[in-house]
PDB file of C-alpha atoms and ligand atoms in Angstrom:
ATOM      1  CA  MET A   1    -110.507 110.559 123.875  1.00 51.00           C
ATOM      2  CA  GLU A   2    -111.433 108.066 126.580  1.00 49.00           C
ATOM      3  CA  HIS A   3    -114.795 106.382 126.606  1.00 51.00           C
ATOM      4  CA  ASP A   4    -116.257 104.312 129.416  1.00 50.00           C
ATOM      5  CA  SER A   5    -118.575 102.303 127.231  1.00 51.00           C
ATOM      6  CA  THR A   6    -116.812  99.096 128.193  1.00 54.00           C
ATOM      7  CA  ASN A   7    -117.125  99.794 131.922  1.00 52.00           C
ATOM      8  CA  PRO A   8    -118.955  96.777 133.405  1.00 52.00           C
ATOM      9  CA  GLN A   9    -120.245  98.913 136.299  1.00 58.00           C
ATOM     10  CA  VAL A  10    -122.666 101.022 134.284  1.00 63.00           C
ATOM     11  CA  PRO A  11    -126.377 100.353 134.921  1.00 64.00           C
ATOM     12  CA  PRO A  12    -127.920  97.861 132.550  1.00 66.00           C
ATOM     13  CA  ASP A  13    -129.408  99.248 129.374  1.00 79.00           C
ATOM     14  CA  GLU A  14    -132.805  98.334 128.020  1.00 80.00           C
ATOM     15  CA  ASN A  15    -131.604  95.230 126.223  1.00 82.00           C
ATOM     16  CA  SER A  16    -129.783  93.850 129.233  1.00 80.00           C
ATOM     17  CA  LYS A  17    -132.856  94.463 131.394  1.00 80.00           C
ATOM     18  CA  ARG A  18    -134.932  92.433 128.981  1.00 83.00           C
ATOM     19  CA  ARG A  19    -132.352  89.694 128.974  1.00 83.00           C
ATOM     20  CA  LEU A  20    -132.299  89.707 132.765  1.00 81.00           C
ATOM     21  CA  VAL A  21    -136.072  89.418 132.993  1.00 84.00           C
ATOM     22  CA  LEU A  22    -136.121  86.677 130.385  1.00 85.00           C
ATOM     23  CA  ARG A  23    -133.398  84.791 132.208  1.00 85.00           C
ATOM     24  CA  LEU A  24    -135.377  85.077 135.411  1.00 84.00           C
ATOM     25  CA  LEU A  25    -138.519  83.734 133.748  1.00 87.00           C
ATOM     26  CA  THR A  26    -136.705  80.635 132.525  1.00 88.00           C
ATOM     27  CA  ARG A  27    -135.991  79.776 136.166  1.00 87.00           C
ATOM     28  CA  LEU A  28    -139.471  80.302 137.581  1.00 87.00           C
ATOM     29  CA  ARG A  29    -141.440  77.289 138.639  1.00 88.00           C
ATOM     30  CA  CYS A  30    -145.163  76.962 139.046  1.00 88.00           C
ATOM     31  CA  SER A  31    -146.107  77.343 142.695  1.00 84.00           C
ATOM     32  CA  GLU A  32    -148.776  74.678 142.285  1.00 87.00           C
ATOM     33  CA  CYS A  33    -147.095  71.821 140.457  1.00 94.00           C
ATOM     34  CA  GLY A  34    -143.442  72.884 140.635  1.00 92.00           C
ATOM     35  CA  ARG A  35    -142.766  72.652 136.915  1.00 92.00           C
ATOM     36  CA  LEU A  36    -140.892  75.297 134.966  1.00 92.00           C
ATOM     37  CA  TYR A  37    -142.962  77.873 133.172  1.00 90.00           C
ATOM     38  CA  ASP A  38    -142.481  78.355 129.468  1.00 90.00           C
ATOM     39  CA  THR A  39    -141.256  81.882 128.754  1.00 89.00           C
ATOM     40  CA  GLU A  40    -143.500  81.982 125.680  1.00 90.00           C
ATOM     41  CA  ASP A  41    -146.511  81.870 127.993  1.00 91.00           C
ATOM     42  CA  PHE A  42    -145.647  85.117 129.783  1.00 91.00           C
ATOM     43  CA  VAL A  43    -147.451  88.318 128.940  1.00 90.00           C
ATOM     44  CA  LEU A  44    -146.178  91.734 129.991  1.00 89.00           C
ATOM     45  CA  VAL A  45    -149.165  93.243 131.808  1.00 87.00           C
ATOM     46  CA  HIS A  46    -147.742  96.493 133.102  1.00 85.00           C
ATOM     47  CA  ARG A  47    -144.469  98.275 133.254  1.00 85.00           C
ATOM     48  CA  TRP A  48    -143.434 101.313 135.208  1.00 81.00           C
ATOM     49  CA  GLN A  49    -139.829 102.109 134.412  1.00 77.00           C
ATOM     50  CA  ASP A  50    -138.051  99.284 136.212  1.00 77.00           C
ATOM     51  CA  VAL A  51    -141.082  97.525 137.629  1.00 82.00           C
ATOM     52  CA  TRP A  52    -142.313  94.816 135.321  1.00 84.00           C
ATOM     53  CA  VAL A  53    -145.539  92.936 135.897  1.00 86.00           C
ATOM     54  CA  LEU A  54    -146.010  89.764 133.919  1.00 89.00           C
ATOM     55  CA  SER A  55    -148.677  87.156 134.032  1.00 88.00           C
ATOM     56  CA  THR A  56    -148.650  83.558 132.957  1.00 89.00           C
ATOM     57  CA  ARG A  57    -150.655  80.389 133.185  1.00 91.00           C
ATOM     58  CA  CYS A  58    -149.054  77.051 133.848  1.00 92.00           C
ATOM     59  CA  ARG A  59    -149.539  74.744 130.883  1.00 94.00           C
ATOM     60  CA  HIS A  60    -149.378  71.711 133.153  1.00 94.00           C
ATOM     61  CA  CYS A  61    -151.891  72.502 135.902  1.00 95.00           C
ATOM     62  CA  ASN A  62    -153.510  75.674 134.481  1.00 93.00           C
ATOM     63  CA  ASP A  63    -152.673  77.688 137.605  1.00 88.00           C
ATOM     64  CA  SER A  64    -152.348  81.397 136.881  1.00 87.00           C
ATOM     65  CA  CYS A  65    -149.589  83.542 138.327  1.00 84.00           C
ATOM     66  CA  HIS A  66    -148.467  87.157 138.393  1.00 84.00           C
ATOM     67  CA  VAL A  67    -144.785  87.907 138.515  1.00 84.00           C
ATOM     68  CA  VAL A  68    -143.615  91.341 139.622  1.00 84.00           C
ATOM     69  CA  VAL A  69    -140.013  92.129 138.810  1.00 84.00           C
ATOM     70  CA  PHE A  70    -138.355  95.039 140.584  1.00 79.00           C
ATOM     71  CA  MET A  71    -135.116  96.326 139.167  1.00 72.00           C
ATOM     72  CA  HIS A  72    -133.551  97.439 142.412  1.00 63.00           C
ATOM     73  CA  LEU A  73    -131.067  99.901 140.987  1.00 54.00           C
ATOM     74  CA  GLU A  74    -133.433 102.862 140.856  1.00 44.00           C
ATOM     75  CA  ALA A  75    -135.430 102.084 143.962  1.00 43.00           C
ATOM     76  CA  GLU A  76    -133.728 104.751 146.070  1.00 47.00           C
ATOM     77  CA  THR A  77    -132.872 107.334 143.468  1.00 44.00           C
ATOM     78  CA  GLU A  78    -134.532 109.620 140.990  1.00 43.00           C
ATOM     79  CA  PRO A  79    -134.978 108.407 137.432  1.00 47.00           C
ATOM     80  CA  ILE A  80    -131.602 108.290 135.736  1.00 49.00           C
ATOM     81  CA  GLY A  81    -132.461 111.035 133.272  1.00 58.00           C
ATOM     82  CA  ASP A  82    -132.708 113.556 136.110  1.00 59.00           C
ATOM     83  CA  LEU A  83    -129.393 112.779 137.732  1.00 59.00           C
ATOM     84  CA  THR A  84    -126.827 115.527 138.026  1.00 63.00           C
ATOM     85  CA  PRO A  85    -123.231 114.815 137.041  1.00 62.00           C
ATOM     86  CA  ASP A  86    -122.369 114.486 140.737  1.00 65.00           C
ATOM     87  CA  GLU A  87    -125.109 111.924 141.240  1.00 60.00           C
ATOM     88  CA  LEU A  88    -124.011 110.017 138.182  1.00 58.00           C
ATOM     89  CA  GLY A  89    -120.702 109.564 139.975  1.00 61.00           C
ATOM     90  CA  THR A  90    -122.446 107.355 142.538  1.00 59.00           C
ATOM     91  CA  VAL A  91    -123.850 105.041 139.897  1.00 54.00           C
ATOM     92  CA  ASP A  92    -120.830 102.793 140.266  1.00 58.00           C
ATOM     93  CA  GLU A  93    -121.849 102.105 143.856  1.00 61.00           C
ATOM     94  CA  TRP A  94    -125.270 100.822 142.980  1.00 58.00           C
ATOM     95  CA  PRO A  95    -125.732  97.188 143.804  1.00 59.00           C
ATOM     96  CA  ALA A  96    -125.685  94.837 140.874  1.00 58.00           C
ATOM     97  CA  ILE A  97    -128.978  93.334 139.846  1.00 56.00           C
ATOM     98  CA  THR A  98    -129.082  89.614 140.283  1.00 60.00           C
ATOM     99  CA  ALA A  99    -131.710  87.105 139.342  1.00 58.00           C
ATOM    100  CA  ASP A 100    -131.797  86.041 142.980  1.00 59.00           C
ATOM    101  CA  ASP A 101    -133.045  89.488 143.997  1.00 58.00           C
ATOM    102  CA  VAL A 102    -136.065  89.296 141.778  1.00 59.00           C
ATOM    103  CA  LEU A 103    -136.675  85.685 142.681  1.00 55.00           C
ATOM    104  CA  ASP A 104    -137.113  86.832 146.268  1.00 53.00           C
ATOM    105  CA  VAL A 105    -139.733  89.321 145.198  1.00 56.00           C
ATOM    106  CA  HIS A 106    -141.536  86.724 143.156  1.00 54.00           C
ATOM    107  CA  ALA A 107    -141.783  84.471 146.180  1.00 50.00           C
ATOM    108  CA  LEU A 108    -143.355  87.291 148.186  1.00 50.00           C
ATOM    109  CA  LEU A 109    -145.934  88.085 145.574  1.00 56.00           C
ATOM    110  CA  GLN A 110    -147.188  84.700 144.539  1.00 54.00           C
ATOM    111  CA  GLU A 111    -150.470  85.551 146.230  1.00 54.00           C
ATOM    112  CA  PHE A 112    -150.715  88.827 144.331  1.00 58.00           C
ATOM    113  CA  ASP A 113    -154.302  89.221 143.169  1.00 61.00           C
ATOM    114  CA  GLY A 114    -153.811  91.890 140.529  1.00 61.00           C
ATOM    115  CA  ASP A 115    -154.826  94.829 142.715  1.00 66.00           C
ATOM    116  CA  PHE A 116    -152.088  97.277 141.743  1.00 62.00           C
ATOM    117  CA  ASP A 117    -153.441 100.145 143.851  1.00 68.00           C
ATOM    118  CA  LYS A 118    -153.164  98.037 146.948  1.00 65.00           C
ATOM    119  CA  LEU A 119    -149.705  96.836 146.004  1.00 61.00           C
ATOM    120  CA  PHE A 120    -148.217 100.300 145.574  1.00 62.00           C
ATOM    121  CA  THR A 121    -149.925 102.014 148.500  1.00 63.00           C
ATOM    122  CA  ALA A 122    -149.166  99.298 151.020  1.00 51.00           C
TER     123      ALA A 122
HETATM  124 ZN1   ZN B   1    -148.458  74.192 137.424  1.00 56.68          ZN
END
Protein backbone atom coordinates (compact mmCIF):
# COMPACT_ATOMS: atom_id res chain seq x y z
CA MET A 1 0.00 0.00 0.00
CA GLU A 2 1.42 3.36 -1.05
CA HIS A 3 0.29 6.54 0.60
CA ASP A 4 1.05 10.07 -0.55
CA SER A 5 0.65 11.66 2.84
CA THR A 6 4.26 12.80 2.80
CA ASN A 7 3.93 14.44 -0.62
CA PRO A 8 4.97 18.10 -0.13
CA GLN A 9 2.84 19.16 -3.12
CA VAL A 10 -0.54 18.56 -1.53
CA PRO A 11 -2.57 21.70 -0.72
CA PRO A 12 -2.10 22.97 2.80
CA ASP A 13 -4.45 21.59 5.41
CA GLU A 14 -6.29 23.69 7.95
CA ASN A 15 -3.42 23.77 10.42
CA SER A 16 -0.87 24.84 7.85
CA LYS A 17 -3.21 27.58 6.63
CA ARG A 18 -3.45 28.92 10.16
CA ARG A 19 0.29 28.77 10.52
CA LEU A 20 0.71 30.59 7.23
CA VAL A 21 -1.67 33.36 8.26
CA LEU A 22 -0.02 33.66 11.64
CA ARG A 23 3.40 33.84 10.04
CA LEU A 24 2.16 36.56 7.73
CA LEU A 25 0.77 38.57 10.64
CA THR A 26 4.11 38.54 12.43
CA ARG A 27 5.59 40.35 9.43
CA LEU A 28 2.95 43.04 9.01
CA ARG A 29 3.85 46.57 9.90
CA CYS A 30 1.55 49.41 10.78
CA SER A 31 0.99 51.61 7.75
CA GLU A 32 1.01 54.68 9.97
CA CYS A 33 4.02 54.30 12.22
CA GLY A 34 5.81 51.38 10.56
CA ARG A 35 6.07 49.23 13.68
CA LEU A 36 5.28 45.53 13.73
CA TYR A 37 1.82 44.55 14.84
CA ASP A 38 1.43 42.14 17.70
CA THR A 39 -0.31 38.97 16.52
CA GLU A 40 -2.25 38.88 19.79
CA ASP A 41 -4.02 42.07 18.72
CA PHE A 42 -5.56 40.53 15.60
CA VAL A 43 -9.18 39.49 15.55
CA LEU A 44 -10.63 37.22 12.87
CA VAL A 45 -13.59 39.23 11.56
CA HIS A 46 -14.80 37.08 8.70
CA ARG A 47 -13.79 33.98 6.88
CA TRP A 48 -15.04 32.54 3.65
CA GLN A 49 -13.19 29.32 2.95
CA ASP A 50 -9.76 30.64 2.03
CA VAL A 51 -10.46 34.33 2.41
CA TRP A 52 -9.61 35.55 5.87
CA VAL A 53 -10.44 39.03 7.09
CA LEU A 54 -8.71 40.17 10.23
CA SER A 55 -8.68 43.46 11.98
CA THR A 56 -6.20 44.96 14.37
CA ARG A 57 -5.30 48.20 16.06
CA CYS A 58 -1.74 49.36 16.38
CA ARG A 59 -0.73 49.54 20.02
CA HIS A 60 1.78 52.27 19.25
CA CYS A 61 -0.25 54.83 17.29
CA ASN A 62 -3.78 53.40 17.70
CA ASP A 63 -4.32 53.24 13.93
CA SER A 64 -6.82 50.56 12.95
CA CYS A 65 -6.29 48.23 10.01
CA HIS A 66 -8.09 45.47 8.15
CA VAL A 67 -6.06 42.68 6.66
CA VAL A 68 -7.59 40.50 3.95
CA VAL A 69 -5.74 37.28 3.28
CA PHE A 70 -6.49 35.40 0.07
CA MET A 71 -5.31 31.84 -0.18
CA HIS A 72 -4.69 31.77 -3.90
CA LEU A 73 -4.88 28.03 -4.40
CA GLU A 74 -8.64 27.85 -4.80
CA ALA A 75 -9.15 31.13 -6.59
CA GLU A 76 -9.66 29.53 -10.00
CA THR A 77 -11.18 26.22 -9.05
CA GLU A 78 -14.22 24.79 -7.36
CA PRO A 79 -14.02 24.03 -3.66
CA ILE A 80 -11.78 21.03 -3.13
CA GLY A 81 -14.58 18.82 -1.87
CA ASP A 82 -16.26 18.95 -5.28
CA LEU A 83 -13.25 18.01 -7.34
CA THR A 84 -13.40 14.90 -9.47
CA PRO A 85 -10.50 12.45 -9.38
CA ASP A 86 -9.30 13.89 -12.70
CA GLU A 87 -9.31 17.40 -11.28
CA LEU A 88 -7.50 16.25 -8.18
CA GLY A 89 -4.70 15.21 -10.52
CA THR A 90 -4.07 18.88 -11.32
CA VAL A 91 -3.66 19.82 -7.68
CA ASP A 92 0.07 19.29 -7.97
CA GLU A 93 0.23 22.12 -10.49
CA TRP A 94 -1.32 24.67 -8.20
CA PRO A 95 1.04 27.45 -7.30
CA ALA A 96 2.46 27.31 -3.82
CA ILE A 97 1.14 29.83 -1.35
CA THR A 98 3.77 32.23 -0.18
CA ALA A 99 3.65 34.92 2.43
CA ASP A 100 4.72 37.38 -0.25
CA ASP A 101 1.50 36.74 -2.17
CA VAL A 102 -0.68 37.75 0.71
CA LEU A 103 1.57 40.65 1.58
CA ASP A 104 0.81 42.05 -1.86
CA VAL A 105 -2.89 41.83 -1.18
CA HIS A 106 -2.49 43.49 2.17
CA ALA A 107 -0.75 46.43 0.55
CA LEU A 108 -3.64 46.85 -1.87
CA LEU A 109 -6.26 46.81 0.82
CA GLN A 110 -4.82 49.05 3.47
CA GLU A 111 -7.53 51.56 2.62
CA PHE A 112 -10.23 48.93 3.00
CA ASP A 113 -13.12 50.49 4.89
CA GLY A 114 -14.95 47.35 5.94
CA ASP A 115 -17.53 47.43 3.15
CA PHE A 116 -17.48 43.75 2.18
CA ASP A 117 -20.25 44.05 -0.41
CA LYS A 118 -18.24 46.59 -2.31
CA LEU A 119 -15.08 44.53 -2.02
CA PHE A 120 -16.57 41.37 -3.50
CA THR A 121 -18.68 42.96 -6.22
CA ALA A 122 -15.95 45.24 -7.52
ZN1 LIG B 1 1.08 52.36 14.28
